[in-house]
Amino acid sequence: AADLVGPIGSTLPSDALGQLGLASVEVPGLPATWALTEASIRGPEDQPGGLRSACDGPTLSVTYDDLAGVAEGRLALWVRPHACAGGPRLGTERPDEVAVAAGRFSGWAVASGHRLHGEVTDGATAISFTTDLALGDTEAAIASLPPARPHVER
């Protein structure tokens, strides 16, 4: 991805990122023309309407856009503690849900027009997303998020 993470990402406190299970907001799995264009951390009192209001943890909101502008290109992520996740819903609400396997994260996704939205978790961190990337590209991008501490397979 393009090197704009520094200026925008440096506004995010590293201890807050660590609390959410991430070392940084860099997404090496995105194409080189993509860059971080928005980033913020919200406390429980500032959660957007679509996120669970009972959550008392922070939410990191980040948006990456395709700067080449050849086609629409956007990946928006909302990262929060697993306890704030929407819960296991794969196959329980919509028959068009598909399984998502993104490195240490797994969950569900639904296509709506040319957009894909869903949620994944690794048991400690939950990530909701919306994008116009293909499912495989979305999985690669999420899988490339650097963990705050090395993930050890058991």
C-alpha positions as semicolon CSV with decimal commas, in nm:
position;residue;x (nm);y (nm);z (nm)
1;A;0,000;0,000;0,000
2;A;0,109;0,358;-0,057
3;D;0,312;0,515;0,223
4;L;0,055;0,750;0,372
5;V;0,010;0,539;0,685
6;G;0,283;0,736;0,863
7;P;0,119;1,080;0,873
8;I;-0,233;0,954;0,943
9;G;-0,140;0,648;1,147
10;S;0,092;0,849;1,372
11;T;-0,213;1,025;1,516
12;L;-0,324;0,698;1,675
13;P;-0,187;0,615;2,021
14;S;0,017;0,293;2,008
15;D;-0,118;0,178;2,345
16;A;-0,474;0,197;2,206
17;L;-0,370;-0,005;1,902
18;G;-0,208;-0,263;2,131
19;Q;-0,526;-0,282;2,338
20;L;-0,710;-0,371;2,017
21;G;-0,452;-0,638;1,927
22;L;-0,272;-0,451;1,647
23;A;0,086;-0,327;1,616
24;S;-0,003;-0,070;1,348
25;V;-0,265;0,017;1,089
26;E;-0,042;-0,083;0,798
27;V;-0,207;-0,334;0,564
28;P;0,070;-0,484;0,350
29;G;-0,188;-0,705;0,176
30;L;-0,344;-0,410;-0,011
31;P;-0,230;-0,314;-0,363
32;A;0,047;-0,052;-0,388
33;T;-0,192;0,222;-0,503
34;W;-0,403;0,198;-0,185
35;A;-0,344;0,418;0,120
36;L;-0,485;0,488;0,464
37;T;-0,706;0,796;0,423
38;E;-0,895;0,813;0,755
39;A;-0,825;0,687;1,106
40;S;-0,975;0,746;1,448
41;I;-1,026;0,573;1,781
42;R;-1,360;0,614;1,956
43;G;-1,445;0,542;2,315
44;P;-1,760;0,353;2,417
45;E;-1,962;0,675;2,438
46;D;-1,882;0,767;2,075
47;Q;-1,969;0,440;1,898
48;P;-2,142;0,468;1,560
49;G;-2,503;0,351;1,556
50;G;-2,431;0,022;1,376
51;L;-2,192;-0,103;1,644
52;R;-2,311;-0,274;1,959
53;S;-2,388;0,002;2,213
54;A;-2,331;-0,227;2,513
55;C;-1,961;-0,247;2,424
56;D;-1,740;-0,068;2,672
57;G;-1,420;-0,102;2,468
58;P;-1,263;0,133;2,213
59;T;-1,324;0,110;1,838
60;L;-1,057;0,184;1,579
61;S;-1,208;0,309;1,254
62;V;-0,979;0,308;0,948
63;T;-1,046;0,364;0,579
64;Y;-0,813;0,278;0,291
65;D;-0,876;0,410;-0,060
66;D;-0,734;0,333;-0,403
67;L;-0,543;0,651;-0,492
68;A;-0,511;0,547;-0,855
69;G;-0,883;0,605;-0,891
70;V;-0,914;0,360;-1,180
71;A;-1,220;0,209;-1,016
72;E;-1,391;0,257;-0,686
73;G;-1,162;0,116;-0,426
74;R;-1,233;0,134;-0,056
75;L;-1,179;-0,083;0,249
76;A;-1,328;0,036;0,577
77;L;-1,245;-0,151;0,899
78;W;-1,384;-0,117;1,250
79;V;-1,157;-0,291;1,499
80;R;-1,266;-0,355;1,857
81;P;-1,225;-0,607;2,139
82;H;-1,377;-0,949;2,070
83;A;-1,627;-0,897;2,354
84;C;-1,778;-0,619;2,141
85;A;-1,825;-0,839;1,835
86;G;-2,168;-0,892;1,688
87;G;-2,151;-1,259;1,783
88;P;-2,143;-1,580;1,582
89;R;-2,387;-1,537;1,297
90;L;-2,252;-1,742;1,007
91;G;-2,549;-1,911;0,846
92;T;-2,793;-1,805;1,117
93;E;-2,949;-1,497;0,961
94;R;-2,887;-1,495;0,586
95;P;-2,847;-1,785;0,346
96;D;-2,609;-1,578;0,128
97;E;-2,339;-1,550;0,396
98;V;-2,002;-1,697;0,310
99;A;-1,723;-1,805;0,541
100;V;-1,420;-1,576;0,565
101;A;-1,074;-1,714;0,649
102;A;-0,820;-1,432;0,684
103;G;-0,503;-1,560;0,850
104;R;-0,571;-1,572;1,224
105;F;-0,921;-1,424;1,169
106;S;-1,238;-1,607;1,067
107;G;-1,601;-1,506;1,031
108;W;-1,862;-1,422;0,770
109;A;-1,932;-1,191;0,478
110;V;-2,230;-1,095;0,263
111;A;-2,223;-0,938;-0,082
112;S;-2,460;-0,649;-0,140
113;G;-2,436;-0,518;-0,494
114;H;-2,065;-0,456;-0,562
115;R;-1,988;-0,424;-0,187
116;L;-1,888;-0,691;0,058
117;H;-1,946;-0,652;0,431
118;G;-1,892;-0,880;0,726
119;E;-1,712;-0,951;1,050
120;V;-1,414;-1,162;1,154
121;T;-1,250;-1,237;1,486
122;D;-0,944;-1,414;1,622
123;G;-1,091;-1,458;1,970
124;A;-0,929;-1,139;2,102
125;T;-0,993;-0,882;1,828
126;A;-1,309;-0,835;1,619
127;I;-1,304;-0,660;1,280
128;S;-1,613;-0,547;1,093
129;F;-1,554;-0,447;0,732
130;T;-1,712;-0,310;0,419
131;T;-1,531;-0,302;0,086
132;D;-1,557;-0,332;-0,288
133;L;-1,259;-0,568;-0,297
134;A;-1,316;-0,930;-0,394
135;L;-1,346;-1,179;-0,108
136;G;-0,995;-1,322;-0,162
137;D;-0,839;-0,976;-0,169
138;T;-1,030;-0,879;0,146
139;E;-0,909;-1,192;0,323
140;A;-0,548;-1,118;0,219
141;A;-0,571;-0,758;0,342
142;I;-0,716;-0,851;0,682
143;A;-0,472;-1,141;0,722
144;S;-0,182;-0,897;0,670
145;L;-0,274;-0,675;0,969
146;P;0,023;-0,698;1,208
147;P;-0,068;-0,836;1,553
148;A;0,039;-0,646;1,866
149;R;0,211;-0,957;1,987
150;P;0,318;-1,253;1,779
151;H;0,034;-1,499;1,735
152;V;0,140;-1,848;1,845
153;E;-0,036;-2,145;1,685
154;R;-0,116;-2,422;1,930
